Short mmCIF file of C-alpha atoms in Angstrom, two decimals:
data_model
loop_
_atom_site.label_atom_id
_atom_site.label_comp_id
_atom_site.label_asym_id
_atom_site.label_seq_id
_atom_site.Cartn_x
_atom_site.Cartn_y
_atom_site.Cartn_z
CA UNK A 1 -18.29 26.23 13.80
CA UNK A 2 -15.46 28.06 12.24
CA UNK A 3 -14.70 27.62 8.45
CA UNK A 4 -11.51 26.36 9.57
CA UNK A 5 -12.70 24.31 12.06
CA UNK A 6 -15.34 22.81 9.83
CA UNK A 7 -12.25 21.94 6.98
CA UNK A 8 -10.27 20.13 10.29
CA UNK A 9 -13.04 18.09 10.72
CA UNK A 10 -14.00 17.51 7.43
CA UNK A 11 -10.53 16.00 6.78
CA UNK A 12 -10.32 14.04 9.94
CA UNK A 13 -13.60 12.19 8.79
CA UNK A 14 -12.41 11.67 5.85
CA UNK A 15 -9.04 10.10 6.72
CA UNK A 16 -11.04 8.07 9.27
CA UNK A 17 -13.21 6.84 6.52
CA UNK A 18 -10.33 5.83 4.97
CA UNK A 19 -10.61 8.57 1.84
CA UNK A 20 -7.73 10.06 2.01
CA UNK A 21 -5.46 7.28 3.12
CA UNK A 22 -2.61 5.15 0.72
CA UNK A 23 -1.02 6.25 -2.34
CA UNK A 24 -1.06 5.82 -5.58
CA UNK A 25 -0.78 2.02 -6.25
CA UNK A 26 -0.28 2.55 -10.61
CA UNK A 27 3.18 3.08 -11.68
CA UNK A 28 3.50 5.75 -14.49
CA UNK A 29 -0.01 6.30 -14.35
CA UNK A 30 0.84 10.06 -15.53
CA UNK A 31 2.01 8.21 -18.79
CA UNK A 32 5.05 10.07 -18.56
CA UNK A 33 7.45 6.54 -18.91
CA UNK A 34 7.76 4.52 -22.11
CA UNK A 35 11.20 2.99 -22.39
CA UNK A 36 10.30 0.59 -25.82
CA UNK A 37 9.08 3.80 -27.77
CA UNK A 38 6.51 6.52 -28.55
CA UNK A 39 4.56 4.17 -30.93
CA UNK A 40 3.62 0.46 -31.49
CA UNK A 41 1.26 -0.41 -34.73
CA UNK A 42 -0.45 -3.65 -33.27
CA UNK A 43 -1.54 -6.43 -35.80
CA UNK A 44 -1.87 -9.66 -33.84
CA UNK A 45 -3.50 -11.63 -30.84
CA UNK A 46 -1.81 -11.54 -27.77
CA UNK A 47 -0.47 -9.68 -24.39
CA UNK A 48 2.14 -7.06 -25.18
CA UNK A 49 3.76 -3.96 -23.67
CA UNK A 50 4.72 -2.09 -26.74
CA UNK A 51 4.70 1.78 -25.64
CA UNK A 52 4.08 2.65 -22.05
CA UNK A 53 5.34 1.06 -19.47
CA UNK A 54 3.73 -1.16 -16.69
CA UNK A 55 0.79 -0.62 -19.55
CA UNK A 56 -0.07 -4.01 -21.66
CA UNK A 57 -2.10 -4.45 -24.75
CA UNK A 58 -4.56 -7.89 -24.64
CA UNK A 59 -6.36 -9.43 -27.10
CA UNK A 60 -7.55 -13.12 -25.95
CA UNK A 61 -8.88 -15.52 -27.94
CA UNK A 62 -7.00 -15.30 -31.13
CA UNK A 63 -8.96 -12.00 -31.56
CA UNK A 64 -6.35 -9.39 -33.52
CA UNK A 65 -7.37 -5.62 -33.86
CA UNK A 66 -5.10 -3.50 -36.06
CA UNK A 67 -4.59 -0.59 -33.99
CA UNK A 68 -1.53 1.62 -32.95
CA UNK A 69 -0.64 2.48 -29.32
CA UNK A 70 1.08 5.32 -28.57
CA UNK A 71 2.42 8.17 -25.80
CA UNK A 72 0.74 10.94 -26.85
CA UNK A 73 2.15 14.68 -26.02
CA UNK A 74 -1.36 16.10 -24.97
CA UNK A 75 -3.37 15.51 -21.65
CA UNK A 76 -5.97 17.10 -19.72
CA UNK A 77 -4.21 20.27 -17.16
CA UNK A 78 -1.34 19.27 -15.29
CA UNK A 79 -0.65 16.15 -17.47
CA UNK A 80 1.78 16.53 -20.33
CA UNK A 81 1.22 12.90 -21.98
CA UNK A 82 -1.30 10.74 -22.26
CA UNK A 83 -1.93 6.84 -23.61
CA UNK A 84 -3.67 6.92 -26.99
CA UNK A 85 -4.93 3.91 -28.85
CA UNK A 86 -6.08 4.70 -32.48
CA UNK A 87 -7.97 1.96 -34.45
CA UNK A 88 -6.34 1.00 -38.05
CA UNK A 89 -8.56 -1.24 -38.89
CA UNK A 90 -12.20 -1.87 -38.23
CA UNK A 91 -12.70 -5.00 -36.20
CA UNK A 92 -15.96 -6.37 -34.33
CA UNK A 93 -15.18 -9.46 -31.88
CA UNK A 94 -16.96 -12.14 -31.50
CA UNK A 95 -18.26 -15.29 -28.35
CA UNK A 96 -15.33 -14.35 -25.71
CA UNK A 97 -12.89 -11.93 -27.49
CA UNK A 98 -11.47 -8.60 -25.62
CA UNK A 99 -9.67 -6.43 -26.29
CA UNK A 100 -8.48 -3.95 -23.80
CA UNK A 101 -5.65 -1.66 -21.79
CA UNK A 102 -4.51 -3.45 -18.46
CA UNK A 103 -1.92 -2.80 -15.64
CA UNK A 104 -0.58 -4.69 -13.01
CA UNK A 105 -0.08 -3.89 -9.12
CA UNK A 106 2.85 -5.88 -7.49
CA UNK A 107 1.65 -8.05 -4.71
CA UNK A 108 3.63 -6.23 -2.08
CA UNK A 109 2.18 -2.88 -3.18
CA UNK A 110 -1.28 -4.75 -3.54
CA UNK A 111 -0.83 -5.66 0.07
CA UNK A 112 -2.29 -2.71 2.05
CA UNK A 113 -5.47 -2.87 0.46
CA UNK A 114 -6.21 -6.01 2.23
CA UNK A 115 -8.43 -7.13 -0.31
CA UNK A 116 -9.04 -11.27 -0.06
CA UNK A 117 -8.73 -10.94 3.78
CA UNK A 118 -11.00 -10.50 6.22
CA UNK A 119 -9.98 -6.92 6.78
CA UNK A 120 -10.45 -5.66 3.05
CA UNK A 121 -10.95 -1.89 2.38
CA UNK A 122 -12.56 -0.47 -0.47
CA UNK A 123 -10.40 0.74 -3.52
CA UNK A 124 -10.80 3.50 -5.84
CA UNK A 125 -10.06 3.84 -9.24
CA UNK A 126 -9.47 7.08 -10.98
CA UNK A 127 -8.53 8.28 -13.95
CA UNK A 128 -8.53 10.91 -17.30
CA UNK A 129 -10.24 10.11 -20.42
CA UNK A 130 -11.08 10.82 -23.76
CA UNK A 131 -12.60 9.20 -26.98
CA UNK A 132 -14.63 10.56 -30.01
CA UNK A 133 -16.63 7.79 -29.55
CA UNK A 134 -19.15 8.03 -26.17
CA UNK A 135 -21.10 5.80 -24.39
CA UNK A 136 -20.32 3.22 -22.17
CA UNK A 137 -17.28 1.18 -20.95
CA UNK A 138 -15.88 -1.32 -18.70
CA UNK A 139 -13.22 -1.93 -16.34
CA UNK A 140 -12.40 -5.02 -14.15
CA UNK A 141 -10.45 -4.97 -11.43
CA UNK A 142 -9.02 -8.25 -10.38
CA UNK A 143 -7.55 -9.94 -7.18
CA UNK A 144 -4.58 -12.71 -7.66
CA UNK A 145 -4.64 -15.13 -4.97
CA UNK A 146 -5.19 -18.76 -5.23
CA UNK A 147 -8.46 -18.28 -6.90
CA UNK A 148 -8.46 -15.34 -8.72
CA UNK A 149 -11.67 -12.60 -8.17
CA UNK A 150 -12.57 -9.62 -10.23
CA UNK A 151 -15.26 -7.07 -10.17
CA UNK A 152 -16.56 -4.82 -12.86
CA UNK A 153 -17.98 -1.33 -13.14
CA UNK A 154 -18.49 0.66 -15.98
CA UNK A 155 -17.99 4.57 -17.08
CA UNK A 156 -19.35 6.84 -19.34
CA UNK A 157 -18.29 9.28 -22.07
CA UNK A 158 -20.14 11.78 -22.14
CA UNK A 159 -19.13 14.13 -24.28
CA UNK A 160 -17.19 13.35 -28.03
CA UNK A 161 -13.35 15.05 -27.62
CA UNK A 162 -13.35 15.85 -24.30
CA UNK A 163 -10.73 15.00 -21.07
CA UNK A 164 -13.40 13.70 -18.53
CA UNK A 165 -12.25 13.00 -14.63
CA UNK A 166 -13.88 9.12 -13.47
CA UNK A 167 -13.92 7.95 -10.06
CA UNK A 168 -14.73 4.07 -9.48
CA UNK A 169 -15.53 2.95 -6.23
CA UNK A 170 -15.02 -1.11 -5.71
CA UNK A 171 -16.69 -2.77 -2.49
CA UNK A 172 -14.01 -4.78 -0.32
CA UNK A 173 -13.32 -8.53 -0.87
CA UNK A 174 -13.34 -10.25 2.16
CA UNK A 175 -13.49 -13.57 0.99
CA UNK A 176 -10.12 -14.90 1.88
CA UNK A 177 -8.32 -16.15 -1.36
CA UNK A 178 -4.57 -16.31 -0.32
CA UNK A 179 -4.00 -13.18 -1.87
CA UNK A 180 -0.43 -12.74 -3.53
CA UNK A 181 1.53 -10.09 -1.22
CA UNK A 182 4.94 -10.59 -2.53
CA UNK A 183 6.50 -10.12 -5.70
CA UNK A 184 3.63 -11.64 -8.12
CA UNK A 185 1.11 -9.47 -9.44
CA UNK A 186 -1.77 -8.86 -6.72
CA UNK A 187 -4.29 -6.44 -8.10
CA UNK A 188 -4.70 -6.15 -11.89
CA UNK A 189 -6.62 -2.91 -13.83
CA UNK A 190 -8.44 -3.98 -16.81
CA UNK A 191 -9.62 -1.15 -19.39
CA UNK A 192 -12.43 -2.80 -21.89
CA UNK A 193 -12.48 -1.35 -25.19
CA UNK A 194 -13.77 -4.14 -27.24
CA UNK A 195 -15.55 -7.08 -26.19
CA UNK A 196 -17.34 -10.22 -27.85
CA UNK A 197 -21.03 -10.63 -26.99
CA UNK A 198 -20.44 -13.62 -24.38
CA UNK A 199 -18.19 -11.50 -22.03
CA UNK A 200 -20.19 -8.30 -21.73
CA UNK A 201 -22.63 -9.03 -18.57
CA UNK A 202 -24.25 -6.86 -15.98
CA UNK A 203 -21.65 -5.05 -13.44
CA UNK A 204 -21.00 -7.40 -10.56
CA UNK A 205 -19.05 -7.23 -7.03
CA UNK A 206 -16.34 -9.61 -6.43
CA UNK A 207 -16.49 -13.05 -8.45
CA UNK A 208 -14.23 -15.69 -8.82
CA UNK A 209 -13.87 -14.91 -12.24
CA UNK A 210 -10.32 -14.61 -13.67
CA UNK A 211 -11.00 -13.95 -17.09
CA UNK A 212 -11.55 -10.81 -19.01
CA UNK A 213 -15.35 -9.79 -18.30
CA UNK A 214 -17.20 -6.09 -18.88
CA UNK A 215 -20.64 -4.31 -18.56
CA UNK A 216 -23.79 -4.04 -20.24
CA UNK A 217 -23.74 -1.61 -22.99
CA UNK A 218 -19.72 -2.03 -23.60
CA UNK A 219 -19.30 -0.04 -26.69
CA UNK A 220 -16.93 -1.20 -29.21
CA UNK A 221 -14.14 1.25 -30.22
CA UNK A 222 -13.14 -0.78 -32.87
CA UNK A 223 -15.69 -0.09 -35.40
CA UNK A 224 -14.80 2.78 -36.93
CA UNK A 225 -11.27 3.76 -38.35
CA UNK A 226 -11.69 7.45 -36.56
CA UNK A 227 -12.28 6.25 -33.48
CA UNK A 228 -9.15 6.51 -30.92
CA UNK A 229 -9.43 6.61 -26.71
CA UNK A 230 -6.56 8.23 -24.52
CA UNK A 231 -5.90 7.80 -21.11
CA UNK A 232 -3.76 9.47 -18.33
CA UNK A 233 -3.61 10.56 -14.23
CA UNK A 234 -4.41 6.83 -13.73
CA UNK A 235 -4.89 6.19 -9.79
CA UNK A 236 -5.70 3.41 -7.29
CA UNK A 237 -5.41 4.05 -4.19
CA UNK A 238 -7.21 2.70 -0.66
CA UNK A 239 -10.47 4.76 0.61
CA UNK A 240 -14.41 5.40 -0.96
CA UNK A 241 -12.75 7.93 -2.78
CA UNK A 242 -10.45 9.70 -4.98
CA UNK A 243 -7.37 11.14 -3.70
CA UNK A 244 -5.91 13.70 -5.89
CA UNK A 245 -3.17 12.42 -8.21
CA UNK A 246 0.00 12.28 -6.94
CA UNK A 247 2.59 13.63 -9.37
CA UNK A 248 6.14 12.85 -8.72
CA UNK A 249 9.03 13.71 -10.79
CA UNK A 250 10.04 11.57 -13.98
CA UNK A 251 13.09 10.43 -12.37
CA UNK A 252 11.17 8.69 -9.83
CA UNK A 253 8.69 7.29 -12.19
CA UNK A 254 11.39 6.14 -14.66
CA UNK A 255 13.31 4.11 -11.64
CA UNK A 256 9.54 2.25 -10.58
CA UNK A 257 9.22 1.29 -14.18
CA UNK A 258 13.05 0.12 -14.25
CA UNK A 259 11.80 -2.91 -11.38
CA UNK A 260 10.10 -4.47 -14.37
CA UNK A 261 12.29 -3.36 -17.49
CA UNK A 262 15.38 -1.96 -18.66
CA UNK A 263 17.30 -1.50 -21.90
CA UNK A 264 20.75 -1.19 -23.01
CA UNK A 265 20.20 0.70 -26.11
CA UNK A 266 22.86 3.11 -27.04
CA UNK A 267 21.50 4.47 -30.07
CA UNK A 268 24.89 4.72 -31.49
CA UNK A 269 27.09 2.52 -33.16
CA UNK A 270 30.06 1.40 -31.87
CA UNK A 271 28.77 1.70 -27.99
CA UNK A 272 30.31 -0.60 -25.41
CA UNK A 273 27.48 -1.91 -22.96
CA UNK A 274 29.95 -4.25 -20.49
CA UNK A 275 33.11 -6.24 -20.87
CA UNK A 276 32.73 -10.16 -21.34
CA UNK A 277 35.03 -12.89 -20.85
CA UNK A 278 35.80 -15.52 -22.87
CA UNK A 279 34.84 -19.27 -21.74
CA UNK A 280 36.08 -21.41 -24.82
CA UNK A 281 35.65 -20.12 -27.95
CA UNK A 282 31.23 -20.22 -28.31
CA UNK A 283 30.76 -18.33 -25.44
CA UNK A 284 31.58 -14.80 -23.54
CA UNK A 285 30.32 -14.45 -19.94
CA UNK A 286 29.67 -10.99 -18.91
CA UNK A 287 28.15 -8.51 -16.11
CA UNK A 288 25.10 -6.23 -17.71
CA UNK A 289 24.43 -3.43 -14.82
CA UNK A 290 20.83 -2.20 -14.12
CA UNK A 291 19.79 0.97 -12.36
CA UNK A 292 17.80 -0.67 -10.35
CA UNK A 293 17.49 -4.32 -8.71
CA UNK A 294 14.93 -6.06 -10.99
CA UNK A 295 11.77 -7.26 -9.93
CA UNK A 296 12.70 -11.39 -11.52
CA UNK A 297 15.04 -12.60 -13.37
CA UNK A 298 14.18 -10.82 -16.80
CA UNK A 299 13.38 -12.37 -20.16
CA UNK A 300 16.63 -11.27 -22.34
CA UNK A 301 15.20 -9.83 -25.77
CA UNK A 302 17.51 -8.72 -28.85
CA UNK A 303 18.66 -9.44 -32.11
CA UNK A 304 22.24 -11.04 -32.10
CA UNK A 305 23.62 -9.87 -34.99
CA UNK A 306 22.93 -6.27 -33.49
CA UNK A 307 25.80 -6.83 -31.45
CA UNK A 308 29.76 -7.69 -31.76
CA UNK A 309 32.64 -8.87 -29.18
CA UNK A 310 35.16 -6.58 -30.12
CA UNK A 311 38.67 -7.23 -28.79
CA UNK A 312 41.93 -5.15 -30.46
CA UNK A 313 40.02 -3.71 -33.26
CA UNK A 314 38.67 -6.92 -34.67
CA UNK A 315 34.70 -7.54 -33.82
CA UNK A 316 33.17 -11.20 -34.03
CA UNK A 317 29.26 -10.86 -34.68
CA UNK A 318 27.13 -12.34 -31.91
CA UNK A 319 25.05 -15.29 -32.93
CA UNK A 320 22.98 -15.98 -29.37
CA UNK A 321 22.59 -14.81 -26.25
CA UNK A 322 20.79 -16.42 -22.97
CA UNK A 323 20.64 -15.41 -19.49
CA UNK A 324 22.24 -16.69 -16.51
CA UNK A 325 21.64 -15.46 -13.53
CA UNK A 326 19.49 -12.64 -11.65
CA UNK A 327 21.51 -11.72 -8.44
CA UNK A 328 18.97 -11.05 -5.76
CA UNK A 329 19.00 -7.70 -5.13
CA UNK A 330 21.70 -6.54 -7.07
CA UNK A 331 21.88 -4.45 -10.13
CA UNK A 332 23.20 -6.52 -12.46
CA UNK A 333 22.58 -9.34 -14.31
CA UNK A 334 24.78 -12.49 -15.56
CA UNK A 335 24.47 -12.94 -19.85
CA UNK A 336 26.40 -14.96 -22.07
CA UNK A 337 27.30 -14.05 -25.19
CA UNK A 338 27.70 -16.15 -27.77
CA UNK A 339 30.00 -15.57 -30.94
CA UNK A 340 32.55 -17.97 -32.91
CA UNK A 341 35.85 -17.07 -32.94
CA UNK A 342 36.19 -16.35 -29.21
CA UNK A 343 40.13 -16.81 -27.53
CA UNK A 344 39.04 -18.74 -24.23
CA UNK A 345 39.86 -15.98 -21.09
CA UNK A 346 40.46 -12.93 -23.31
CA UNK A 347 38.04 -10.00 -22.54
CA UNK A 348 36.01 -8.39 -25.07
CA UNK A 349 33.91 -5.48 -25.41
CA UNK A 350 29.90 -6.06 -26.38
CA UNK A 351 29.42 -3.55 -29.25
CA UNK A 352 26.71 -2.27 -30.65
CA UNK A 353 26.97 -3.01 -34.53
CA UNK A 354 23.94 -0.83 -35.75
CA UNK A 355 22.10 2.27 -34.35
CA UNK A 356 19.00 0.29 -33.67
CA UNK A 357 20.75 -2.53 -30.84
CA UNK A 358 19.57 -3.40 -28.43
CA UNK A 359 19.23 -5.46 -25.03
CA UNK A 360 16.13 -5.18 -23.35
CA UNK A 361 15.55 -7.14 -19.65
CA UNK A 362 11.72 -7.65 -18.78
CA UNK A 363 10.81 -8.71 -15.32
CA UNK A 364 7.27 -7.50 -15.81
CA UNK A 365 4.39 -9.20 -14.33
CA UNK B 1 -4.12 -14.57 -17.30
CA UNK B 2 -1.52 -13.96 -20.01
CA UNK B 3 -2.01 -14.31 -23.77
CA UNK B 4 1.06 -15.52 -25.54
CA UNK B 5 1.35 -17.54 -28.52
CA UNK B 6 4.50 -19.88 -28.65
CA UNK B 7 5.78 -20.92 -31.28
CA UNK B 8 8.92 -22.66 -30.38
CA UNK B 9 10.85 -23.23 -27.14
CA UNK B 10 14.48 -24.51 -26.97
CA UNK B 11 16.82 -24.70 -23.82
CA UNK B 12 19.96 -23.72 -23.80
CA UNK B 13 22.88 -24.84 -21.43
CA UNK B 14 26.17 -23.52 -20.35
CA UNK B 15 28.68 -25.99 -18.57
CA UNK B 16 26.69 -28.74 -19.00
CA UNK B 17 23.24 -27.27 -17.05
CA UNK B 18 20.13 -25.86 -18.64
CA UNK B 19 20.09 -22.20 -17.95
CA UNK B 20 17.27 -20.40 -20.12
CA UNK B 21 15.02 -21.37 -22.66
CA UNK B 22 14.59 -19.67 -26.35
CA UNK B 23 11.62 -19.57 -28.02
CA UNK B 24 9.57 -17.50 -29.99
CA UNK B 25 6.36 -15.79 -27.95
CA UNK B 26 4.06 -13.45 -30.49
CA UNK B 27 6.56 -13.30 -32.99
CA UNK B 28 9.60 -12.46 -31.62
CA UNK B 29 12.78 -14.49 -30.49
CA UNK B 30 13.34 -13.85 -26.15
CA UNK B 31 15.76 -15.73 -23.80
CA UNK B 32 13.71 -16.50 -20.87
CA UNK B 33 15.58 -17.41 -17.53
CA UNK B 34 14.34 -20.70 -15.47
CA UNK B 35 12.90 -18.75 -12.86
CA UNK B 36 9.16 -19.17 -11.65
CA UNK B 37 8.74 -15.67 -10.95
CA UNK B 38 9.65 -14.86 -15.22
CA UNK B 39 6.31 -14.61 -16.58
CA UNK B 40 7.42 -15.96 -20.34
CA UNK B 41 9.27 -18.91 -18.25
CA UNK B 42 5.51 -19.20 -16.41
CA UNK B 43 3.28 -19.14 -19.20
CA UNK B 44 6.36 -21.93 -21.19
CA UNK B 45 6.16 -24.02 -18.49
CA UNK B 46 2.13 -23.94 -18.32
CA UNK B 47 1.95 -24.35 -21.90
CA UNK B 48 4.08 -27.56 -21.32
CA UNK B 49 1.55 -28.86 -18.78
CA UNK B 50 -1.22 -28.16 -20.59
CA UNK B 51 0.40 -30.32 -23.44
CA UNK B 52 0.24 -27.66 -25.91
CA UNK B 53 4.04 -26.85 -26.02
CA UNK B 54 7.06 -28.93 -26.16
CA UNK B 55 10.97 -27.51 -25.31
CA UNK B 56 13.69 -29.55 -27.44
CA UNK B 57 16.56 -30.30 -25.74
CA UNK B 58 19.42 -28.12 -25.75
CA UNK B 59 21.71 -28.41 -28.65
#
């Protein structure tokens, strides 16, 4: 057989063995996105997105590692930025704490891997890393339905400083669990970096086990002030293996992260982010527009006093906000605006007040 | 399967109907909207079953 013949049927066993089929299921896994900022110095317990998005920070069980989290401007070839998570402080958990990297697959993307049906395929995982520290990690990859199964499988670091490719292979779950196929999360990516001794177990298929579990050997970045790990070209797609990492323009990426949050943040004092009506004098109803329809209706976070109803010249200082409505499908979303002072059915401006205002929507899952 | 810690949860109401909730989650002061699908409103409301959070009334 011809070379060329050989490489046709190379590739049609591989798409029939599924390898080459799907896409990329990870939203900004080229780290290129982070709408809150460049950098997040972490101090508490808790889940947080606080520097790339669809990419959250958790640390369970009142467990608090002082660490920062930021969009780093290096990568391995063909990526120009990269998550990076540098330790402040030295930390060692203990019974069930974790402390880890995780993102979340919608359910209708989730969907075509079939996974908690009887016609699961297998998923693979792929990714870049690098860490000073070697040795062994975890990750967990978890199924949302109406009991909740994960499976774990570990990774090594091999060598100190270096951008190393991993491939994970997980098996198919075909135990049906009413998987979530719409709008709530369906598959969730869990990245171990630091784990108390009762949650670090041998690697196991699918469990129903919906809390944070990793391997045998977990290492624990957290002791050691030098240590950081970085990640980038983050992948999950359908198939026994990799497909190469599908790079799309920032544009793109930036309007996939928009689904789950957005900010009004002019930067500028003085900006006008959408005209708002008065009803009575507590309270200014107005139309914020998104660029794209939002996942939910979002969680509404800002400070008040960053913002002023300005009508004629005069501005009256916010004192609350809440949100009112999410119109399905449409960009925009209903707030009110709360100052005192307000002429019922006048129109104001919202105005920023200070270079650092803003309004930021999360509909994130 | 998220972590927040809640520290206080108020509604607030416009016309005379509840329409989000305030409360302080890890710190920081959000407006979360009454909508099942909002995780903050999720993990409130499972908080509140789990008897381990109350939301005042609105003012």
């Amino acid at each position: 057989m011809s070379s060329k013949a050989r490489g046709l049927a190379d590739l049609g066993n591989a798409f029939d063995d599924g390898a080459i089929t799907g896409t990329n299921m990870v939203i900004n896994g080229a780290m290129q996105v982070a709408q809150r900022g460049t950098s997040a110095t972490i101090t508490t317990a808790g889940s947080s997105y606080d520097a790339l998005d669809r990419f959250e920070s958790y640390r369970n069980s009142s467990y608090a590692p002082n660490f920062t989290v930021s969009q780093d401007t290096t990568g391995p070839a063909g990526f120009s930025r990269s998550l990076k998570i540098d330790v402040d402080a030295t930390a060692t958990p203990t019974t069930g704490q974790n402390f880890g990297v995780r993102t979340k697959v919608e359910g209708f993307d989730a969907a075509q891997t079939g996974l908690g049906t009887s016609g699961s395929k297998q998923i693979t995982l792929s990714f870049y890393v690098k860490s000073n520290k070697t040795g062994t990690y975890g990750t967990q990859v978890f199924r949302h339905g109406s009991t909740t199964y994960s499976t774990t499988k570990g990774y090594t670091i091999d060598a100190a400083d270096t951008w190393e490719r991993k491939e994970i292979t997980y098996t198919a779950l075909t135990t049906a669990n009413t998987p979530k196929v719409a709008t709530a999360w369906g598959i969730m990516i869990h990245f171990e970096l630091s784990s108390g001794p009762n949650d670090i177990v041998a690697p196991f298929d699918w469990a129903a086990q919906g809390a944070a579990r990793t391997v045998t050997g977990q290492v624990n970045l957290m002791d050691s002030t030098s240590n950081y790990w970085q990640i980038t070209g983050v992948c999950l797609n359908v198939g026994d293996s990799a497909i190469d990492f599908p790079h799309e323009s920032y544009g793109e990426t930036l309007a996939k992260c928009q689904r789950y949050f957005y900010q009004a943040h002019p930067q500028s004092i003085g900006a006008r982010v959408g005209s708002y009506v008065a009803d009575g004098t507590g309270n200014a109803i107005g139309i914020t527009p998104t660029t794209v329809p939002l996942r939910a209706t979002p969680t509404l976070t800002t400070t008040a006093s960053d913002w002023g109803l300005r009508l004629g010249g005069t501005s009256l200082t916010c004192n609350g906000f809440s949100i009112l409505s999410l119109h399905n499908g449409a960009s925009y979303i209903g707030v009110n605006a709360q100052a005192s002072g307000l002429t019922s059915t006048r129109t104001y401006s919202l105005r920023s007040n200070n270079t650092s205002a803003r309004l930021q929507f999360d509909a994130e899952l | 399967m998220d972590n927040m810690n809640i520290t206080s949860a108020q509604y607030l109401a416009f016309e005379g109907a509840n329409t989000s909730i305030r409360a302080t989650i890890d710190g920081v002061e959000v407006y979360a909207p009454l909508d099942p699908a909002n995780r903050h409103y999720a993990e409130i409301m499972r908080q509140v079953e789990a008897g381990t959070l109350t939301i005042a009334e609105a003012d």
